[in-house]
mmCIF file of N, CA and C in Angstrom:
data_model
loop_
_atom_site.group_PDB
_atom_site.id
_atom_site.type_symbol
_atom_site.label_atom_id
_atom_site.label_comp_id
_atom_site.label_asym_id
_atom_site.label_seq_id
_atom_site.Cartn_x
_atom_site.Cartn_y
_atom_site.Cartn_z
ATOM 1 N N MET A 1 200.336 111.584 86.312
ATOM 2 C CA MET A 1 199.831 112.748 85.071
ATOM 3 C C MET A 1 201.536 112.851 84.122
ATOM 4 N N ASN A 2 201.803 112.929 83.644
ATOM 5 C CA ASN A 2 203.020 113.657 82.887
ATOM 6 C C ASN A 2 202.429 114.855 82.283
ATOM 7 N N ARG A 3 203.875 116.090 82.292
ATOM 8 C CA ARG A 3 203.888 117.365 82.171
ATOM 9 C C ARG A 3 202.531 117.075 80.126
ATOM 10 N N LYS A 4 202.941 115.987 79.588
ATOM 11 C CA LYS A 4 202.642 116.652 78.296
ATOM 12 C C LYS A 4 200.837 116.446 78.304
ATOM 13 N N ASN A 5 200.851 115.009 78.639
ATOM 14 C CA ASN A 5 199.133 115.320 78.903
ATOM 15 C C ASN A 5 198.110 115.979 79.668
ATOM 16 N N LYS A 6 199.215 117.098 80.759
ATOM 17 C CA LYS A 6 198.781 118.215 81.180
ATOM 18 C C LYS A 6 197.888 119.312 80.472
ATOM 19 N N ILE A 7 199.412 119.385 80.034
ATOM 20 C CA ILE A 7 199.277 120.432 78.900
ATOM 21 C C ILE A 7 198.244 120.535 77.519
ATOM 22 N N VAL A 8 197.873 119.284 76.953
ATOM 23 C CA VAL A 8 196.979 118.639 76.463
ATOM 24 C C VAL A 8 195.830 118.668 76.503
ATOM 25 N N LEU A 9 195.728 118.419 78.068
ATOM 26 C CA LEU A 9 194.077 119.034 78.588
ATOM 27 C C LEU A 9 193.894 120.420 78.900
ATOM 28 N N PHE A 10 195.107 120.882 79.580
ATOM 29 C CA PHE A 10 195.100 122.739 79.541
ATOM 30 C C PHE A 10 194.349 123.031 78.101
ATOM 31 N N LEU A 11 194.769 123.137 76.942
ATOM 32 C CA LEU A 11 194.584 123.346 75.562
ATOM 33 C C LEU A 11 193.388 122.391 75.240
ATOM 34 N N LEU A 12 192.953 121.615 75.283
ATOM 35 C CA LEU A 12 191.723 121.106 75.146
ATOM 36 C C LEU A 12 190.701 121.456 75.853
ATOM 37 N N GLY A 13 190.795 121.994 77.432
ATOM 38 C CA GLY A 13 189.232 122.814 78.242
ATOM 39 C C GLY A 13 189.629 124.341 77.027
ATOM 40 N N LEU A 14 191.004 124.934 77.046
ATOM 41 C CA LEU A 14 190.576 126.141 76.652
ATOM 42 C C LEU A 14 190.101 126.183 75.511
ATOM 43 N N PHE A 15 190.413 125.022 74.326
ATOM 44 C CA PHE A 15 189.652 125.328 72.933
ATOM 45 C C PHE A 15 188.106 124.814 73.438
ATOM 46 N N ILE A 16 187.627 124.345 74.616
ATOM 47 C CA ILE A 16 186.023 124.045 74.536
ATOM 48 C C ILE A 16 185.472 125.446 75.065
ATOM 49 N N VAL A 17 186.414 125.831 76.180
ATOM 50 C CA VAL A 17 185.797 127.166 76.637
ATOM 51 C C VAL A 17 185.386 128.535 75.498
ATOM 52 N N ALA A 18 186.409 128.323 75.110
ATOM 53 C CA ALA A 18 186.698 129.522 73.709
ATOM 54 C C ALA A 18 185.595 129.327 72.528
ATOM 55 N N SER A 19 184.755 127.853 72.149
ATOM 56 C CA SER A 19 183.649 127.179 71.197
ATOM 57 C C SER A 19 182.826 127.509 72.030
ATOM 58 N N LEU A 20 182.555 127.399 73.334
ATOM 59 C CA LEU A 20 181.175 127.687 74.127
ATOM 60 C C LEU A 20 181.530 129.296 73.644
ATOM 61 N N TYR A 21 182.374 130.432 74.030
ATOM 62 C CA TYR A 21 182.023 131.769 74.257
ATOM 63 C C TYR A 21 181.781 132.274 73.406
ATOM 64 N N VAL A 22 182.043 131.801 71.625
ATOM 65 C CA VAL A 22 181.914 132.233 70.436
ATOM 66 C C VAL A 22 180.493 131.381 70.314
ATOM 67 N N TYR A 23 180.143 130.655 70.612
ATOM 68 C CA TYR A 23 178.540 130.477 70.346
ATOM 69 C C TYR A 23 177.086 131.280 70.925
ATOM 70 N N PHE A 24 177.877 131.333 72.786
ATOM 71 C CA PHE A 24 176.671 131.638 73.575
ATOM 72 C C PHE A 24 176.862 132.954 72.990
ATOM 73 N N GLY A 25 178.018 133.542 73.325
ATOM 74 C CA GLY A 25 178.194 135.101 73.335
ATOM 75 C C GLY A 25 178.319 135.949 72.030
ATOM 76 N N ILE A 26 178.476 135.172 70.642
ATOM 77 C CA ILE A 26 178.664 135.807 69.461
ATOM 78 C C ILE A 26 177.118 135.565 69.116
ATOM 79 N N TYR A 27 177.093 134.290 68.241
ATOM 80 C CA TYR A 27 176.336 133.202 67.454
ATOM 81 C C TYR A 27 174.762 133.247 68.403
ATOM 82 N N TYR A 28 174.858 132.897 68.885
ATOM 83 C CA TYR A 28 173.478 132.305 69.367
ATOM 84 C C TYR A 28 172.701 133.904 70.088
ATOM 85 N N HIS A 29 173.494 135.214 71.007
ATOM 86 C CA HIS A 29 173.208 135.707 71.020
ATOM 87 C C HIS A 29 172.870 137.350 69.980
ATOM 88 N N SER A 30 173.309 136.940 69.180
ATOM 89 C CA SER A 30 172.774 137.793 67.957
ATOM 90 C C SER A 30 172.312 137.676 66.632
ATOM 91 N N TYR A 31 171.691 136.270 67.237
ATOM 92 C CA TYR A 31 170.649 135.943 66.274
ATOM 93 C C TYR A 31 168.873 136.613 67.034
ATOM 94 N N ILE A 32 168.301 137.450 65.510
ATOM 95 C CA ILE A 32 167.045 138.139 66.167
ATOM 96 C C ILE A 32 166.174 137.384 64.888
ATOM 97 N N ASP A 33 165.066 137.126 65.826
ATOM 98 C CA ASP A 33 163.745 136.283 65.244
ATOM 99 C C ASP A 33 163.171 137.331 64.723
ATOM 100 N N ILE A 34 163.506 137.923 63.294
ATOM 101 C CA ILE A 34 162.713 139.095 62.504
ATOM 102 C C ILE A 34 161.578 139.650 62.419
ATOM 103 N N GLU A 35 160.494 138.256 62.464
ATOM 104 C CA GLU A 35 159.470 138.230 62.290
ATOM 105 C C GLU A 35 158.918 138.507 63.713
ATOM 106 N N LYS A 36 159.160 138.562 64.894
ATOM 107 C CA LYS A 36 158.674 138.800 66.447
ATOM 108 C C LYS A 36 158.996 140.307 66.584
ATOM 109 N N VAL A 37 159.974 140.477 65.847
ATOM 110 C CA VAL A 37 160.746 141.880 66.831
ATOM 111 C C VAL A 37 159.944 142.968 65.572
ATOM 112 N N SER A 38 160.095 144.153 66.511
ATOM 113 C CA SER A 38 159.748 145.849 65.740
ATOM 114 C C SER A 38 160.904 146.311 64.852
ATOM 115 N N ALA A 39 160.768 147.129 64.008
ATOM 116 C CA ALA A 39 161.943 147.711 63.670
ATOM 117 C C ALA A 39 162.034 149.163 64.563
ATOM 118 N N GLU A 40 162.930 149.358 65.145
ATOM 119 C CA GLU A 40 164.014 150.677 65.601
ATOM 120 C C GLU A 40 163.816 151.833 65.169
ATOM 121 N N VAL A 41 163.801 151.557 63.347
ATOM 122 C CA VAL A 41 164.253 153.043 63.143
ATOM 123 C C VAL A 41 163.562 152.149 61.881
ATOM 124 N N GLU A 42 162.637 153.020 60.403
ATOM 125 C CA GLU A 42 162.438 153.269 59.805
ATOM 126 C C GLU A 42 163.086 153.863 58.528
ATOM 127 N N ILE A 43 163.809 153.932 57.438
ATOM 128 C CA ILE A 43 164.349 154.853 56.516
ATOM 129 C C ILE A 43 164.480 154.223 55.096
ATOM 130 N N SER A 44 164.893 155.180 53.963
ATOM 131 C CA SER A 44 164.916 155.331 52.771
ATOM 132 C C SER A 44 166.012 154.509 52.589
ATOM 133 N N SER A 45 166.539 153.595 51.208
ATOM 134 C CA SER A 45 167.693 152.490 51.122
ATOM 135 C C SER A 45 168.906 153.944 50.694
ATOM 136 N N GLY A 46 168.664 155.170 50.566
ATOM 137 C CA GLY A 46 169.345 156.427 49.983
ATOM 138 C C GLY A 46 169.210 157.021 50.883
ATOM 139 N N GLU A 47 169.146 157.345 51.645
ATOM 140 C CA GLU A 47 169.392 157.715 53.237
ATOM 141 C C GLU A 47 170.418 156.938 53.841
ATOM 142 N N LEU A 48 169.898 155.668 54.240
ATOM 143 C CA LEU A 48 170.954 154.970 54.683
ATOM 144 C C LEU A 48 172.164 154.694 54.596
ATOM 145 N N THR A 49 172.477 154.724 53.154
ATOM 146 C CA THR A 49 173.782 155.005 52.289
ATOM 147 C C THR A 49 174.600 156.298 52.487
ATOM 148 N N SER A 50 173.464 157.061 52.142
ATOM 149 C CA SER A 50 174.224 158.505 52.767
ATOM 150 C C SER A 50 174.481 158.998 53.862
ATOM 151 N N PHE A 51 173.952 158.666 54.755
ATOM 152 C CA PHE A 51 174.553 158.325 56.559
ATOM 153 C C PHE A 51 175.782 157.717 56.992
ATOM 154 N N PHE A 52 175.883 156.671 55.728
ATOM 155 C CA PHE A 52 177.220 155.684 55.818
ATOM 156 C C PHE A 52 178.174 156.763 55.300
ATOM 157 N N ILE A 53 178.131 156.868 54.056
ATOM 158 C CA ILE A 53 179.266 157.647 53.462
ATOM 159 C C ILE A 53 179.444 158.837 53.999
ATOM 160 N N LEU A 54 178.617 159.567 54.479
ATOM 161 C CA LEU A 54 179.472 160.913 55.272
ATOM 162 C C LEU A 54 179.905 160.770 56.599
ATOM 163 N N ASN A 55 179.037 159.813 57.719
ATOM 164 C CA ASN A 55 179.874 160.007 58.995
ATOM 165 C C ASN A 55 179.582 158.481 59.094
ATOM 166 N N GLU A 56 180.688 157.296 58.279
ATOM 167 C CA GLU A 56 180.293 155.854 59.093
ATOM 168 C C GLU A 56 180.424 155.607 60.603
ATOM 169 N N LYS A 57 181.189 156.065 61.552
ATOM 170 C CA LYS A 57 181.486 155.788 62.672
ATOM 171 C C LYS A 57 179.474 156.000 63.776
ATOM 172 N N SER A 58 179.559 157.565 63.229
ATOM 173 C CA SER A 58 177.893 158.147 63.711
ATOM 174 C C SER A 58 176.658 157.162 63.243
ATOM 175 N N ALA A 59 177.177 156.807 61.327
ATOM 176 C CA ALA A 59 176.055 155.852 61.766
ATOM 177 C C ALA A 59 175.830 154.547 62.039
ATOM 178 N N ASN A 60 176.720 154.416 62.057
ATOM 179 C CA ASN A 60 177.206 152.704 63.096
ATOM 180 C C ASN A 60 176.484 152.401 64.386
ATOM 181 N N SER A 61 177.309 154.149 65.185
ATOM 182 C CA SER A 61 175.994 154.290 66.386
ATOM 183 C C SER A 61 174.763 153.985 66.204
ATOM 184 N N ILE A 62 174.251 154.389 65.614
ATOM 185 C CA ILE A 62 172.627 154.916 64.740
ATOM 186 C C ILE A 62 172.019 153.199 64.907
ATOM 187 N N TYR A 63 172.479 152.697 63.662
ATOM 188 C CA TYR A 63 172.247 151.353 63.419
ATOM 189 C C TYR A 63 172.537 150.096 63.584
ATOM 190 N N ARG A 64 173.808 150.332 63.545
ATOM 191 C CA ARG A 64 174.409 148.940 63.535
ATOM 192 C C ARG A 64 174.199 147.671 64.654
ATOM 193 N N GLY A 65 173.702 146.788 64.627
ATOM 194 C CA GLY A 65 173.063 146.225 65.400
ATOM 195 C C GLY A 65 171.813 146.004 65.524
ATOM 196 N N LYS A 66 171.047 146.915 64.810
ATOM 197 C CA LYS A 66 169.678 147.296 65.364
ATOM 198 C C LYS A 66 169.098 146.626 64.378
ATOM 199 N N VAL A 67 167.139 146.185 64.253
ATOM 200 C CA VAL A 67 166.322 145.833 63.401
ATOM 201 C C VAL A 67 166.025 147.121 62.610
ATOM 202 N N ILE A 68 166.128 147.136 61.459
ATOM 203 C CA ILE A 68 165.330 148.592 60.758
ATOM 204 C C ILE A 68 164.656 148.144 59.363
ATOM 205 N N GLU A 69 164.010 148.645 59.309
ATOM 206 C CA GLU A 69 163.187 148.493 58.058
ATOM 207 C C GLU A 69 163.703 149.392 56.634
ATOM 208 N N VAL A 70 164.258 148.956 55.738
ATOM 209 C CA VAL A 70 164.381 149.633 54.395
ATOM 210 C C VAL A 70 163.263 150.080 53.363
ATOM 211 N N GLU A 71 162.961 151.129 52.774
ATOM 212 C CA GLU A 71 161.932 151.086 51.837
ATOM 213 C C GLU A 71 162.731 151.579 50.770
ATOM 214 N N GLY A 72 163.159 150.719 49.184
ATOM 215 C CA GLY A 72 164.305 151.576 48.448
ATOM 216 C C GLY A 72 163.487 150.749 47.486
ATOM 217 N N ILE A 73 163.923 151.025 46.237
ATOM 218 C CA ILE A 73 164.116 150.606 44.635
ATOM 219 C C ILE A 73 164.610 149.490 44.307
ATOM 220 N N VAL A 74 164.463 147.854 44.156
ATOM 221 C CA VAL A 74 165.140 147.027 43.397
ATOM 222 C C VAL A 74 166.086 147.435 42.957
ATOM 223 N N LYS A 75 167.201 147.235 42.964
ATOM 224 C CA LYS A 75 168.378 147.356 41.878
ATOM 225 C C LYS A 75 168.972 146.505 41.161
ATOM 226 N N GLU A 76 168.760 144.771 41.857
ATOM 227 C CA GLU A 76 169.041 143.490 41.495
ATOM 228 C C GLU A 76 168.455 142.916 42.786
ATOM 229 N N VAL A 77 168.725 141.633 42.018
ATOM 230 C CA VAL A 77 167.871 139.808 43.345
ATOM 231 C C VAL A 77 168.792 139.166 42.416
ATOM 232 N N THR A 78 169.978 138.659 43.366
ATOM 233 C CA THR A 78 170.446 137.495 42.886
ATOM 234 C C THR A 78 170.407 136.113 43.908
ATOM 235 N N PHE A 79 170.828 134.726 43.423
ATOM 236 C CA PHE A 79 170.985 133.485 43.710
ATOM 237 C C PHE A 79 172.053 133.140 43.804
ATOM 238 N N LEU A 80 173.194 133.588 44.206
ATOM 239 C CA LEU A 80 174.285 133.097 44.113
ATOM 240 C C LEU A 80 174.968 132.147 45.237
ATOM 241 N N ASN A 81 175.454 131.577 45.354
ATOM 242 C CA ASN A 81 176.132 130.738 46.543
ATOM 243 C C ASN A 81 175.289 130.195 48.019
ATOM 244 N N ASN A 82 173.778 129.882 47.702
ATOM 245 C CA ASN A 82 173.140 129.613 48.444
ATOM 246 C C ASN A 82 172.594 130.661 49.258
ATOM 247 N N ARG A 83 172.682 132.179 48.153
ATOM 248 C CA ARG A 83 172.934 133.078 49.329
ATOM 249 C C ARG A 83 171.450 133.496 48.463
ATOM 250 N N ASN A 84 170.171 133.769 49.189
ATOM 251 C CA ASN A 84 169.330 134.917 48.752
ATOM 252 C C ASN A 84 169.151 136.287 48.785
ATOM 253 N N THR A 85 169.832 137.706 47.884
ATOM 254 C CA THR A 85 170.130 138.834 48.074
ATOM 255 C C THR A 85 169.315 139.879 47.525
ATOM 256 N N VAL A 86 169.002 140.980 47.925
ATOM 257 C CA VAL A 86 168.179 141.625 46.804
ATOM 258 C C VAL A 86 169.035 143.094 47.142
ATOM 259 N N LEU A 87 169.333 143.790 46.511
ATOM 260 C CA LEU A 87 169.932 145.052 45.969
ATOM 261 C C LEU A 87 169.220 146.178 46.519
ATOM 262 N N LEU A 88 169.408 146.801 47.154
ATOM 263 C CA LEU A 88 168.124 148.252 46.581
ATOM 264 C C LEU A 88 169.083 149.288 46.773
ATOM 265 N N GLN A 89 168.678 150.322 45.813
ATOM 266 C CA GLN A 89 169.378 151.447 45.555
ATOM 267 C C GLN A 89 170.130 152.151 46.369
ATOM 268 N N GLY A 90 170.763 152.527 45.891
ATOM 269 C CA GLY A 90 171.269 153.686 47.799
ATOM 270 C C GLY A 90 171.142 154.732 47.205
ATOM 271 N N ASP A 91 172.146 155.908 47.555
ATOM 272 C CA ASP A 91 172.389 157.531 47.597
ATOM 273 C C ASP A 91 172.706 157.783 46.285
ATOM 274 N N THR A 92 174.076 156.910 45.520
ATOM 275 C CA THR A 92 174.976 157.138 44.197
ATOM 276 C C THR A 92 174.586 155.698 43.923
ATOM 277 N N LYS A 93 174.807 155.572 42.268
ATOM 278 C CA LYS A 93 174.822 154.564 41.727
ATOM 279 C C LYS A 93 175.816 153.800 42.102
ATOM 280 N N TYR A 94 177.059 154.277 43.181
ATOM 281 C CA TYR A 94 178.171 153.075 42.976
ATOM 282 C C TYR A 94 177.816 152.730 44.636
ATOM 283 N N SER A 95 176.770 152.558 45.734
ATOM 284 C CA SER A 95 176.204 152.617 46.535
ATOM 285 C C SER A 95 174.776 151.719 46.444
ATOM 286 N N SER A 96 174.735 150.807 47.333
ATOM 287 C CA SER A 96 173.565 149.800 47.506
ATOM 288 C C SER A 96 173.270 149.930 48.558
ATOM 289 N N VAL A 97 172.099 149.003 49.547
ATOM 290 C CA VAL A 97 171.262 148.395 50.784
ATOM 291 C C VAL A 97 171.743 146.788 50.064
ATOM 292 N N ILE A 98 172.787 145.745 51.064
ATOM 293 C CA ILE A 98 172.706 144.696 50.166
ATOM 294 C C ILE A 98 171.925 143.917 51.295
ATOM 295 N N CYS A 99 170.559 143.482 51.185
ATOM 296 C CA CYS A 99 169.837 142.550 51.389
ATOM 297 C C CYS A 99 170.095 141.212 51.983
ATOM 298 N N ASP A 100 170.320 140.392 52.833
ATOM 299 C CA ASP A 100 170.658 138.653 52.804
ATOM 300 C C ASP A 100 168.923 138.614 52.931
ATOM 301 N N MET A 101 168.806 137.999 52.546
ATOM 302 C CA MET A 101 167.148 137.752 52.727
ATOM 303 C C MET A 101 167.119 135.906 53.161
ATOM 304 N N ARG A 102 165.981 136.064 54.081
ATOM 305 C CA ARG A 102 166.221 134.540 55.014
ATOM 306 C C ARG A 102 165.561 133.327 54.098
ATOM 307 N N SER A 103 165.786 132.242 54.230
ATOM 308 C CA SER A 103 165.616 131.437 53.324
ATOM 309 C C SER A 103 164.310 131.143 52.856
ATOM 310 N N ASN A 104 163.109 131.892 53.980
ATOM 311 C CA ASN A 104 161.670 131.100 54.052
ATOM 312 C C ASN A 104 161.307 132.330 52.541
ATOM 313 N N GLN A 105 161.796 132.776 52.402
ATOM 314 C CA GLN A 105 161.862 134.111 51.737
ATOM 315 C C GLN A 105 161.716 134.502 50.119
ATOM 316 N N ILE A 106 162.009 133.339 49.626
ATOM 317 C CA ILE A 106 163.360 132.782 48.624
ATOM 318 C C ILE A 106 161.431 132.828 47.048
ATOM 319 N N GLU A 107 160.482 132.438 47.120
ATOM 320 C CA GLU A 107 159.353 132.766 46.959
ATOM 321 C C GLU A 107 158.858 133.727 46.243
ATOM 322 N N GLU A 108 158.926 134.477 47.440
ATOM 323 C CA GLU A 108 158.445 135.941 46.817
ATOM 324 C C GLU A 108 159.522 136.858 46.346
ATOM 325 N N ILE A 109 160.571 136.830 46.740
ATOM 326 C CA ILE A 109 161.840 137.545 45.653
ATOM 327 C C ILE A 109 161.967 137.229 44.558
ATOM 328 N N LYS A 110 161.504 135.979 44.469
ATOM 329 C CA LYS A 110 161.697 135.455 42.914
ATOM 330 C C LYS A 110 160.450 136.815 42.154
ATOM 331 N N LYS A 111 159.714 136.856 42.600
ATOM 332 C CA LYS A 111 158.799 137.598 41.998
ATOM 333 C C LYS A 111 159.052 139.128 41.665
ATOM 334 N N LEU A 112 159.995 139.740 42.419
ATOM 335 C CA LEU A 112 161.012 140.913 42.771
ATOM 336 C C LEU A 112 160.990 141.253 41.127
ATOM 337 N N LYS A 113 160.831 142.634 40.629
ATOM 338 C CA LYS A 113 161.576 143.099 39.281
ATOM 339 C C LYS A 113 161.961 144.163 39.972
ATOM 340 N N GLN A 114 163.177 144.640 38.548
ATOM 341 C CA GLN A 114 164.075 145.351 39.009
ATOM 342 C C GLN A 114 163.333 146.948 38.615
ATOM 343 N N GLY A 115 163.678 147.754 39.813
ATOM 344 C CA GLY A 115 162.445 149.106 39.651
ATOM 345 C C GLY A 115 161.363 149.625 40.854
ATOM 346 N N GLN A 116 161.377 148.181 41.051
ATOM 347 C CA GLN A 116 159.903 147.390 41.716
ATOM 348 C C GLN A 116 160.419 148.267 43.576
ATOM 349 N N LYS A 117 159.265 149.256 43.965
ATOM 350 C CA LYS A 117 159.956 149.339 44.971
ATOM 351 C C LYS A 117 158.875 148.810 46.245
ATOM 352 N N ILE A 118 160.249 148.321 47.107
ATOM 353 C CA ILE A 118 159.450 147.829 48.426
ATOM 354 C C ILE A 118 160.340 147.870 49.377
ATOM 355 N N LYS A 119 159.500 147.257 50.506
ATOM 356 C CA LYS A 119 160.217 147.898 51.555
ATOM 357 C C LYS A 119 160.759 146.300 52.904
ATOM 358 N N ILE A 120 162.024 146.180 53.430
ATOM 359 C CA ILE A 120 162.643 145.376 53.880
ATOM 360 C C ILE A 120 163.112 145.692 55.391
ATOM 361 N N LYS A 121 162.948 143.904 56.043
ATOM 362 C CA LYS A 121 163.062 144.789 57.573
ATOM 363 C C LYS A 121 164.449 143.732 57.664
ATOM 364 N N GLY A 122 165.096 144.109 58.709
ATOM 365 C CA GLY A 122 166.788 142.780 58.782
ATOM 366 C C GLY A 122 167.184 144.365 59.617
ATOM 367 N N VAL A 123 168.626 142.927 60.506
ATOM 368 C CA VAL A 123 169.450 143.391 61.178
ATOM 369 C C VAL A 123 170.648 144.462 60.066
ATOM 370 N N CYS A 124 170.522 145.546 60.923
ATOM 371 C CA CYS A 124 171.455 146.233 59.962
ATOM 372 C C CYS A 124 173.223 145.577 60.124
ATOM 373 N N LYS A 125 174.133 145.467 59.469
ATOM 374 C CA LYS A 125 175.218 144.687 60.148
ATOM 375 C C LYS A 125 176.286 145.672 59.762
ATOM 376 N N GLY A 126 175.984 147.142 59.002
ATOM 377 C CA GLY A 126 177.298 148.164 59.017
ATOM 378 C C GLY A 126 177.157 148.659 57.433
ATOM 379 N N PHE A 127 178.773 148.717 56.696
ATOM 380 C CA PHE A 127 179.115 149.447 55.789
ATOM 381 C C PHE A 127 180.349 148.773 55.535
ATOM 382 N N LEU A 128 180.786 148.368 54.276
ATOM 383 C CA LEU A 128 181.393 148.609 53.526
ATOM 384 C C LEU A 128 181.407 148.282 51.955
ATOM 385 N N LYS A 129 181.416 149.492 51.769
ATOM 386 C CA LYS A 129 180.488 150.608 50.722
ATOM 387 C C LYS A 129 179.268 150.447 50.087
ATOM 388 N N ASP A 130 179.005 149.858 50.790
ATOM 389 C CA ASP A 130 177.493 149.414 50.755
ATOM 390 C C ASP A 130 177.233 149.195 52.011
ATOM 391 N N ALA A 131 175.521 149.335 52.425
ATOM 392 C CA ALA A 131 175.075 149.369 53.665
ATOM 393 C C ALA A 131 174.792 147.747 53.569
ATOM 394 N N ILE A 132 174.363 147.182 54.765
ATOM 395 C CA ILE A 132 174.487 145.676 54.720
ATOM 396 C C ILE A 132 173.702 144.959 56.092
ATOM 397 N N LEU A 133 172.323 144.325 55.328
ATOM 398 C CA LEU A 133 171.403 144.151 56.354
ATOM 399 C C LEU A 133 171.070 142.568 56.050
ATOM 400 N N LEU A 134 171.091 141.747 57.283
ATOM 401 C CA LEU A 134 171.110 140.662 57.325
ATOM 402 C C LEU A 134 169.473 140.120 57.864
ATOM 403 N N ASN A 135 169.210 138.433 57.755
ATOM 404 C CA ASN A 135 168.486 138.154 58.034
ATOM 405 C C ASN A 135 167.265 138.763 57.913
ATOM 406 N N CYS A 136 167.087 139.107 56.498
ATOM 407 C CA CYS A 136 165.588 140.045 55.733
ATOM 408 C C CYS A 136 164.610 139.491 55.549
ATOM 409 N N MET A 137 163.706 140.182 55.896
ATOM 410 C CA MET A 137 162.504 139.446 54.930
ATOM 411 C C MET A 137 161.951 141.067 54.880
ATOM 412 N N LEU A 138 161.165 140.360 53.754
ATOM 413 C CA LEU A 138 160.509 141.547 52.874
ATOM 414 C C LEU A 138 158.798 142.135 53.295
ATOM 415 N N ILE A 139 158.781 142.646 53.758
ATOM 416 C CA ILE A 139 157.909 143.532 54.735
ATOM 417 C C ILE A 139 156.392 143.503 53.670
ATOM 418 N N ASN A 140 156.567 144.820 52.657
ATOM 419 C CA ASN A 140 155.813 144.674 51.420
ATOM 420 C C ASN A 140 156.115 144.749 49.795
ATOM 421 N N LYS A 141 154.948 145.075 49.641
ATOM 422 C CA LYS A 141 155.784 145.287 47.462
ATOM 423 C C LYS A 141 154.709 146.152 47.345
ATOM 424 N N LYS A 142 155.366 147.142 46.798
ATOM 425 C CA LYS A 142 154.914 148.094 45.843
ATOM 426 C C LYS A 142 154.966 148.291 44.991
ATOM 427 N N SER A 143 154.245 148.800 43.602
ATOM 428 C CA SER A 143 154.359 148.748 42.473
ATOM 429 C C SER A 143 154.653 149.986 42.032
ATOM 430 N N ASN A 144 155.608 149.945 40.878
ATOM 431 C CA ASN A 144 156.082 151.056 40.201
ATOM 432 C C ASN A 144 155.701 152.258 40.710
ATOM 433 N N GLU A 145 156.302 152.805 40.912
ATOM 434 C CA GLU A 145 155.477 153.926 41.547
ATOM 435 C C GLU A 145 156.389 155.340 40.556
#
């Protein structure tokens, strides 16, 4: 086997190992079946955004990567780019909690109305002007209070 073939085989092997690491190390272990897991924290959308705004590092250590239940007021519901998203009002008019909903929740979130109080469970992924929850499901709906 010549030197060129050895380099190609080495790079191919390196690519396969890196791909397996990404799949099993990051994607596979980061998926959490929300329906089967209890929330570690219950918090309002205003409190969650307030904590992140006041001290993002501390809030990340408390909430990031954890399953949390967030109660809040529906600010907006969107169905863009095959993503079903519910925005809950945050502490200020400039902040919110972005809840990326599971695809099996679409019929329930179509019924939501702006100003409605709801509770959502999802995995907190951090903060980028808004708190971000992924893999979310609707826990309950409450009438306007």
